[in-house]
């Protein structure tokens, strides 16, 4: 496997004032653009010694959560059918495209959520309406049943029963894995990194801030993963499979979707804290958010109020490192004699881990 990391953004951002960085970050990234802007503003606020108030943090978190929901809905509808020889099912989930601009409008009334001086203008009922619409779409087009009921399913029997009763693209993919005997394929555990607690930055962000990259982790030992599986592995619907195979990884993405509406309501109503970190450590501002594919980290060092060094560590950097989870899962296919089946499994593995860039699988 070869993964070419994105170009270092430091030359583009070096010398810029913090307020000049935000428009550039938003312009650079088309994938998970809101999560990128969110991590950037958290890092810049930490480096500058400032912090957004609690209402701004909650409102920003809702925008990023809704982006995560949209990204994964589109991934399931457009990509999962192709993995089993079907056609994309985009029209059914087209309303999901409107959810993100609607939640931004409900939270910030047309202003930039990730400006350094952002202040929410929250319309709580409008936000609840968007979340309710998202939940209805998930129940109709992705799960085919109430989210709470799906989340109560356990083990192989529970998931197969769902596959029989639902005709959604998600259920068809899980049924395909079960029919082929692939639910447990690529059962590899590399360990995971988790969002540090709010009280202090844990060791791994400090190491990244100090080294400016994954160097402390990219050794002969496995690089830990940050995927939707590592985020949702302890959820009962995933944990009941008792493995880290393909089935569990695809079900983890579904668990993410099924949990998000309730989690967004809780953040909106103040019952849960945003899942993000903004801390100053090792001479740098650190911003971490839960993006659609795993943890996204921005690290910025300022000198005389301007950017001296800027580093972004994406989930793909972790997961497709030379010792990362993707390499180790793909290695389980070595010696597989059926070439067509090996290629099909390789596509499934890569999609289950989900890079934020285009990929190509080649026989060889």
Short mmCIF file of C-alpha atoms in Angstrom, two decimals:
data_model
loop_
_atom_site.label_atom_id
_atom_site.label_comp_id
_atom_site.label_asym_id
_atom_site.label_seq_id
_atom_site.Cartn_x
_atom_site.Cartn_y
_atom_site.Cartn_z
CA UNK A 1 0.00 0.00 0.00
CA UNK A 2 1.17 3.53 -0.78
CA UNK A 3 -0.31 6.65 0.77
CA UNK A 4 0.91 10.06 -0.34
CA UNK A 5 0.30 12.54 2.44
CA UNK A 6 -1.11 15.95 1.51
CA UNK A 7 1.31 18.82 0.97
CA UNK A 8 2.58 20.60 4.08
CA UNK A 9 0.44 23.71 4.56
CA UNK A 10 3.08 25.61 6.57
CA UNK A 11 4.53 27.47 3.55
CA UNK A 12 1.05 28.74 2.67
CA UNK A 13 0.16 29.79 6.21
CA UNK A 14 3.55 30.89 7.56
CA UNK A 15 3.59 34.56 8.49
CA UNK A 16 -0.18 34.88 8.47
CA UNK A 17 -2.07 36.36 11.39
CA UNK A 18 -4.63 34.03 13.01
CA UNK A 19 -7.57 35.91 11.50
CA UNK A 20 -5.99 35.46 8.05
CA UNK A 21 -5.54 31.71 8.51
CA UNK A 22 -9.21 30.79 8.85
CA UNK A 23 -10.33 31.80 5.32
CA UNK A 24 -7.33 29.97 3.86
CA UNK A 25 -8.02 26.74 5.76
CA UNK A 26 -11.66 26.86 4.69
CA UNK A 27 -10.62 27.36 1.06
CA UNK A 28 -8.02 24.55 1.02
CA UNK A 29 -10.23 21.69 2.17
CA UNK A 30 -13.29 20.46 0.33
CA UNK A 31 -13.69 17.24 2.34
CA UNK A 32 -14.88 17.77 5.91
CA UNK A 33 -14.38 21.50 5.45
CA UNK A 34 -16.29 22.36 8.62
CA UNK A 35 -14.32 19.91 10.75
CA UNK A 36 -11.09 21.35 9.32
CA UNK A 37 -12.18 24.90 10.14
CA UNK A 38 -13.33 23.76 13.58
CA UNK A 39 -9.99 22.15 14.46
CA UNK A 40 -8.16 25.18 13.06
CA UNK A 41 -10.05 27.72 15.16
CA UNK A 42 -9.59 25.59 18.29
CA UNK A 43 -5.82 25.43 17.68
CA UNK A 44 -5.54 29.15 16.91
CA UNK A 45 -7.59 30.12 19.95
CA UNK A 46 -5.37 27.96 22.16
CA UNK A 47 -2.18 29.38 20.64
CA UNK A 48 -3.50 32.93 21.12
CA UNK A 49 -4.56 32.34 24.71
CA UNK A 50 -8.24 32.84 24.00
CA UNK A 51 -11.26 30.57 24.17
CA UNK A 52 -14.80 30.63 22.83
CA UNK A 53 -17.63 30.70 25.34
CA UNK A 54 -19.71 27.61 26.07
CA UNK A 55 -22.58 28.54 23.75
CA UNK A 56 -20.21 29.08 20.83
CA UNK A 57 -18.52 25.75 21.52
CA UNK A 58 -21.88 23.96 21.54
CA UNK A 59 -23.05 25.65 18.35
CA UNK A 60 -19.82 24.84 16.52
CA UNK A 61 -20.02 21.23 17.69
CA UNK A 62 -23.52 20.88 16.23
CA UNK A 63 -22.29 22.11 12.84
CA UNK A 64 -19.44 19.58 12.83
CA UNK A 65 -21.71 16.75 13.99
CA UNK A 66 -24.18 17.48 11.21
CA UNK A 67 -21.35 17.46 8.69
CA UNK A 68 -20.34 14.04 10.01
CA UNK A 69 -23.90 12.82 9.58
CA UNK A 70 -24.15 14.13 6.03
CA UNK A 71 -20.78 12.71 5.00
CA UNK A 72 -21.62 9.23 6.22
CA UNK A 73 -25.15 9.21 4.82
CA UNK A 74 -23.79 10.09 1.38
CA UNK A 75 -21.01 7.54 1.70
CA UNK A 76 -23.49 4.76 2.46
CA UNK A 77 -25.95 5.72 -0.28
CA UNK A 78 -23.38 6.41 -3.01
CA UNK A 79 -20.52 4.00 -2.26
CA UNK A 80 -21.87 0.98 -0.42
CA UNK A 81 -24.12 -0.24 -3.29
CA UNK A 82 -21.13 -0.20 -5.66
CA UNK A 83 -19.17 -2.46 -3.32
CA UNK A 84 -21.66 -5.25 -4.01
CA UNK A 85 -22.24 -4.58 -7.71
CA UNK A 86 -25.17 -2.18 -7.36
CA UNK A 87 -25.85 1.39 -8.40
CA UNK A 88 -25.61 4.50 -6.21
CA UNK A 89 -28.83 5.52 -4.49
CA UNK A 90 -28.31 9.26 -4.27
CA UNK A 91 -31.83 10.60 -4.92
CA UNK A 92 -33.25 8.98 -1.79
CA UNK A 93 -30.82 10.84 0.48
CA UNK A 94 -30.67 14.14 -1.40
CA UNK A 95 -32.37 16.00 1.49
CA UNK A 96 -29.25 15.27 3.61
CA UNK A 97 -27.36 17.87 1.58
CA UNK A 98 -29.55 20.61 3.07
CA UNK A 99 -29.03 19.60 6.70
CA UNK A 100 -25.63 21.26 7.08
CA UNK A 101 -26.56 24.73 5.74
CA UNK A 102 -29.77 24.56 7.77
CA UNK A 103 -27.98 23.83 11.06
CA UNK A 104 -25.42 26.57 10.34
CA UNK A 105 -28.28 29.00 9.77
CA UNK A 106 -30.06 27.87 12.93
CA UNK A 107 -26.91 28.26 15.02
CA UNK A 108 -25.21 31.32 13.49
CA UNK A 109 -27.84 33.04 11.32
CA UNK A 110 -25.60 33.33 8.27
CA UNK A 111 -22.38 34.32 10.04
CA UNK A 112 -19.20 32.20 9.98
CA UNK A 113 -19.30 29.57 12.77
CA UNK A 114 -15.52 29.30 12.78
CA UNK A 115 -14.46 32.92 12.77
CA UNK A 116 -12.23 33.77 15.71
CA UNK A 117 -14.86 36.20 16.94
CA UNK A 118 -17.84 33.96 16.17
CA UNK A 119 -20.94 34.46 18.29
CA UNK A 120 -23.96 32.18 17.92
CA UNK A 121 -27.41 33.50 17.18
CA UNK A 122 -29.17 30.32 18.14
CA UNK A 123 -32.65 29.34 17.05
CA UNK A 124 -33.11 26.23 19.14
CA UNK A 125 -36.39 25.15 17.56
CA UNK A 126 -34.98 25.43 14.05
CA UNK A 127 -32.02 23.30 15.13
CA UNK A 128 -34.33 20.67 16.63
CA UNK A 129 -36.33 20.63 13.41
CA UNK A 130 -33.21 19.90 11.34
CA UNK A 131 -32.14 17.14 13.71
CA UNK A 132 -35.64 15.62 13.55
CA UNK A 133 -35.56 15.69 9.74
CA UNK A 134 -32.16 14.00 9.78
CA UNK A 135 -33.45 11.31 12.13
CA UNK A 136 -36.46 10.64 9.90
CA UNK A 137 -34.24 10.30 6.83
CA UNK A 138 -31.96 7.86 8.65
CA UNK A 139 -34.88 5.76 9.82
CA UNK A 140 -36.43 5.63 6.36
CA UNK A 141 -33.46 5.36 3.98
CA UNK A 142 -30.56 3.91 6.01
CA UNK A 143 -32.03 1.72 8.76
CA UNK A 144 -35.62 1.02 7.78
CA UNK A 145 -36.66 1.12 11.44
CA UNK A 146 -36.49 3.43 14.50
CA UNK A 147 -32.93 4.24 15.52
CA UNK A 148 -33.40 3.10 19.13
CA UNK A 149 -34.70 -0.25 17.93
CA UNK A 150 -31.74 -0.75 15.61
CA UNK A 151 -29.33 0.20 18.39
CA UNK A 152 -30.87 -2.49 20.59
CA UNK A 153 -29.90 -5.26 18.14
CA UNK A 154 -27.18 -7.60 19.34
CA UNK A 155 -24.94 -10.24 17.82
CA UNK A 156 -24.97 -12.01 14.48
CA UNK A 157 -28.59 -13.09 14.82
CA UNK A 158 -29.80 -9.57 15.54
CA UNK A 159 -27.97 -8.13 12.55
CA UNK A 160 -29.12 -10.83 10.16
CA UNK A 161 -32.71 -10.32 11.30
CA UNK A 162 -32.30 -6.63 10.39
CA UNK A 163 -30.86 -7.52 6.99
CA UNK A 164 -33.92 -9.68 6.27
CA UNK A 165 -36.42 -7.01 7.32
CA UNK A 166 -34.70 -3.96 5.78
CA UNK A 167 -33.99 -3.40 2.09
CA UNK A 168 -31.71 -0.38 2.55
CA UNK A 169 -28.26 -0.24 0.92
CA UNK A 170 -26.72 -0.55 4.38
CA UNK A 171 -28.63 -3.76 5.17
CA UNK A 172 -27.80 -5.21 1.75
CA UNK A 173 -24.08 -4.68 2.33
CA UNK A 174 -24.15 -6.36 5.75
CA UNK A 175 -26.18 -9.22 4.26
CA UNK A 176 -23.58 -9.58 1.50
CA UNK A 177 -20.77 -9.82 4.03
CA UNK A 178 -22.68 -12.44 5.98
CA UNK A 179 -23.56 -14.47 2.87
CA UNK A 180 -19.91 -14.51 1.76
CA UNK A 181 -18.64 -15.40 5.23
CA UNK A 182 -16.70 -12.13 5.42
CA UNK A 183 -18.11 -10.56 8.58
CA UNK A 184 -14.99 -11.55 10.56
CA UNK A 185 -12.43 -11.03 7.80
CA UNK A 186 -9.50 -8.67 8.51
CA UNK A 187 -10.04 -8.96 12.27
CA UNK A 188 -7.10 -6.79 13.37
CA UNK A 189 -6.76 -4.69 16.50
CA UNK A 190 -4.03 -2.00 16.41
CA UNK A 191 -5.27 -0.20 19.48
CA UNK A 192 -6.82 3.23 19.20
CA UNK A 193 -6.35 6.86 20.10
CA UNK A 194 -9.20 8.60 21.86
CA UNK A 195 -10.24 12.18 22.39
CA UNK A 196 -8.31 13.50 25.40
CA UNK A 197 -10.28 14.54 28.46
CA UNK A 198 -11.16 18.19 28.90
CA UNK A 199 -9.03 18.53 32.03
CA UNK A 200 -5.65 18.07 30.34
CA UNK A 201 -4.12 17.16 27.02
CA UNK A 202 -3.17 13.50 27.04
CA UNK A 203 0.24 12.21 26.05
CA UNK A 204 -0.42 11.58 22.37
CA UNK A 205 -1.37 15.17 21.41
CA UNK A 206 1.67 16.44 23.29
CA UNK A 207 3.89 14.03 21.37
CA UNK A 208 2.41 15.20 18.08
CA UNK A 209 2.80 18.84 19.03
CA UNK A 210 6.43 18.25 19.94
CA UNK A 211 7.32 16.22 16.85
CA UNK A 212 5.07 17.92 14.31
CA UNK A 213 3.88 14.64 12.83
CA UNK A 214 3.35 10.95 13.42
CA UNK A 215 7.03 10.20 13.96
CA UNK A 216 6.60 9.05 17.58
CA UNK A 217 4.02 6.49 16.45
CA UNK A 218 5.28 5.31 13.04
CA UNK A 219 7.66 2.62 14.21
CA UNK A 220 7.85 -1.14 13.82
CA UNK A 221 4.97 -1.32 16.29
CA UNK A 222 1.44 -0.81 15.07
CA UNK A 223 0.25 2.78 14.74
CA UNK A 224 -3.03 3.09 16.65
CA UNK A 225 -6.15 3.75 14.62
CA UNK A 226 -8.71 6.51 14.74
CA UNK A 227 -11.75 5.35 12.80
CA UNK A 228 -15.48 5.13 13.35
CA UNK A 229 -14.81 1.61 14.59
CA UNK A 230 -12.44 2.85 17.30
CA UNK A 231 -14.99 5.58 18.17
CA UNK A 232 -17.97 3.21 18.45
CA UNK A 233 -16.36 -0.15 19.28
CA UNK A 234 -17.84 -0.13 22.80
CA UNK A 235 -21.35 0.54 21.56
CA UNK A 236 -23.44 -2.55 22.24
CA UNK A 237 -24.55 -3.00 18.65
CA UNK A 238 -20.86 -3.23 17.59
CA UNK A 239 -19.32 -4.80 20.69
CA UNK A 240 -21.78 -7.70 20.54
CA UNK A 241 -19.87 -9.10 17.56
CA UNK A 242 -16.75 -9.54 19.74
CA UNK A 243 -14.31 -8.84 16.90
CA UNK A 244 -12.82 -6.07 14.76
CA UNK A 245 -13.63 -7.59 11.38
CA UNK A 246 -15.28 -6.08 8.34
CA UNK A 247 -18.80 -6.53 9.68
CA UNK A 248 -18.01 -4.70 12.91
CA UNK A 249 -16.32 -1.87 11.02
CA UNK A 250 -19.26 -1.23 8.71
CA UNK A 251 -21.70 -1.54 11.61
CA UNK A 252 -19.66 1.06 13.51
CA UNK A 253 -20.38 3.62 10.80
CA UNK A 254 -24.06 2.81 11.17
CA UNK A 255 -23.80 3.13 14.95
CA UNK A 256 -22.26 6.58 14.46
CA UNK A 257 -25.25 7.65 12.39
CA UNK A 258 -27.78 6.13 14.75
CA UNK A 259 -26.25 7.90 17.77
CA UNK A 260 -25.71 11.35 16.23
CA UNK A 261 -29.27 12.76 16.39
CA UNK A 262 -29.57 12.02 20.11
CA UNK A 263 -26.08 13.31 20.80
CA UNK A 264 -26.79 16.52 18.91
CA UNK A 265 -29.95 17.12 20.91
CA UNK A 266 -28.02 16.58 24.12
CA UNK A 267 -25.32 19.09 23.10
CA UNK A 268 -27.96 21.63 22.04
CA UNK A 269 -29.81 21.33 25.33
CA UNK A 270 -26.62 21.47 27.43
CA UNK A 271 -26.81 17.88 28.62
CA UNK A 272 -23.48 16.91 27.01
CA UNK A 273 -20.21 18.69 26.37
CA UNK A 274 -18.87 19.13 22.83
CA UNK A 275 -16.43 16.42 21.80
CA UNK A 276 -13.45 18.64 21.06
CA UNK A 277 -10.21 19.86 22.62
CA UNK A 278 -8.53 23.27 22.55
CA UNK A 279 -5.34 23.30 24.61
CA UNK A 280 -1.92 24.92 24.73
CA UNK A 281 0.93 22.42 25.15
CA UNK A 282 4.57 22.04 24.10
CA UNK A 283 4.58 25.65 22.92
CA UNK A 284 1.74 25.10 20.46
CA UNK A 285 -2.00 25.45 20.18
CA UNK A 286 -3.75 22.11 19.74
CA UNK A 287 -7.23 21.70 18.29
CA UNK A 288 -8.91 18.27 18.04
CA UNK A 289 -12.37 17.41 16.76
CA UNK A 290 -14.25 14.23 15.94
CA UNK A 291 -14.49 14.36 12.15
CA UNK A 292 -16.46 12.05 9.86
CA UNK A 293 -13.63 9.50 9.62
CA UNK A 294 -11.86 9.82 12.96
CA UNK A 295 -10.00 12.37 15.08
CA UNK A 296 -8.67 15.42 13.25
CA UNK A 297 -5.85 17.39 14.84
CA UNK A 298 -4.40 20.83 14.04
CA UNK A 299 -1.22 22.09 15.70
CA UNK A 300 -0.05 25.70 15.32
CA UNK A 301 2.94 27.58 16.67
CA UNK A 302 2.82 31.36 16.66
CA UNK A 303 5.78 33.76 16.70
CA UNK A 304 5.10 37.42 17.38
CA UNK A 305 1.43 36.82 16.73
CA UNK A 306 1.89 35.16 13.34
CA UNK A 307 2.03 31.53 12.21
CA UNK A 308 5.50 30.04 12.42
CA UNK A 309 4.55 26.38 11.99
CA UNK A 310 1.27 24.67 11.13
CA UNK A 311 0.64 20.95 11.10
CA UNK A 312 -2.51 18.97 10.30
CA UNK A 313 -2.81 15.31 11.23
CA UNK A 314 -5.86 13.75 9.61
CA UNK A 315 -7.49 10.40 10.38
CA UNK A 316 -6.10 9.13 7.07
CA UNK A 317 -2.54 9.97 8.23
CA UNK A 318 -3.00 7.60 11.16
CA UNK A 319 -5.00 4.89 9.50
CA UNK A 320 -2.98 4.63 6.26
CA UNK A 321 0.44 4.99 7.84
CA UNK A 322 2.97 2.29 6.86
CA UNK A 323 2.22 0.56 10.18
CA UNK A 324 -1.42 1.62 10.37
CA UNK A 325 -4.64 -0.33 10.49
CA UNK A 326 -5.19 -0.34 6.71
CA UNK A 327 -1.83 -1.97 5.96
CA UNK A 328 -2.34 -4.57 8.64
CA UNK A 329 -5.86 -5.44 7.51
CA UNK A 330 -4.80 -5.67 3.87
CA UNK A 331 -1.93 -7.95 4.89
CA UNK A 332 -4.49 -10.55 5.97
CA UNK A 333 -5.22 -11.06 2.26
CA UNK A 334 -1.68 -12.22 1.47
CA UNK A 335 -1.80 -15.70 -0.01
CA UNK A 336 -5.48 -15.47 -0.90
CA UNK A 337 -5.75 -17.58 -4.05
CA UNK A 338 -8.97 -16.23 -5.59
CA UNK A 339 -7.82 -12.97 -7.21
CA UNK A 340 -11.32 -11.57 -7.79
CA UNK A 341 -12.28 -12.26 -4.19
CA UNK A 342 -9.03 -10.75 -2.94
CA UNK A 343 -9.70 -7.52 -4.86
CA UNK A 344 -13.28 -7.38 -3.59
CA UNK A 345 -12.07 -7.80 -0.01
CA UNK A 346 -9.39 -5.14 -0.50
CA UNK A 347 -12.04 -2.65 -1.67
CA UNK A 348 -14.17 -3.50 1.35
CA UNK A 349 -11.27 -3.09 3.77
CA UNK A 350 -10.26 0.30 2.40
CA UNK A 351 -13.85 1.54 2.33
CA UNK A 352 -14.48 0.30 5.87
CA UNK A 353 -11.48 2.26 7.15
CA UNK A 354 -12.43 5.09 4.78
CA UNK A 355 -9.65 7.40 3.56
CA UNK A 356 -10.49 11.06 3.01
CA UNK A 357 -8.84 10.92 -0.43
CA UNK A 358 -9.54 8.97 -3.62
CA UNK A 359 -7.99 5.52 -3.75
CA UNK A 360 -7.26 2.82 -6.27
CA UNK A 361 -6.95 -0.93 -5.71
CA UNK A 362 -4.67 -2.76 -8.13
CA UNK A 363 -4.02 -6.45 -8.54
CA UNK A 364 -0.46 -7.53 -8.02
#
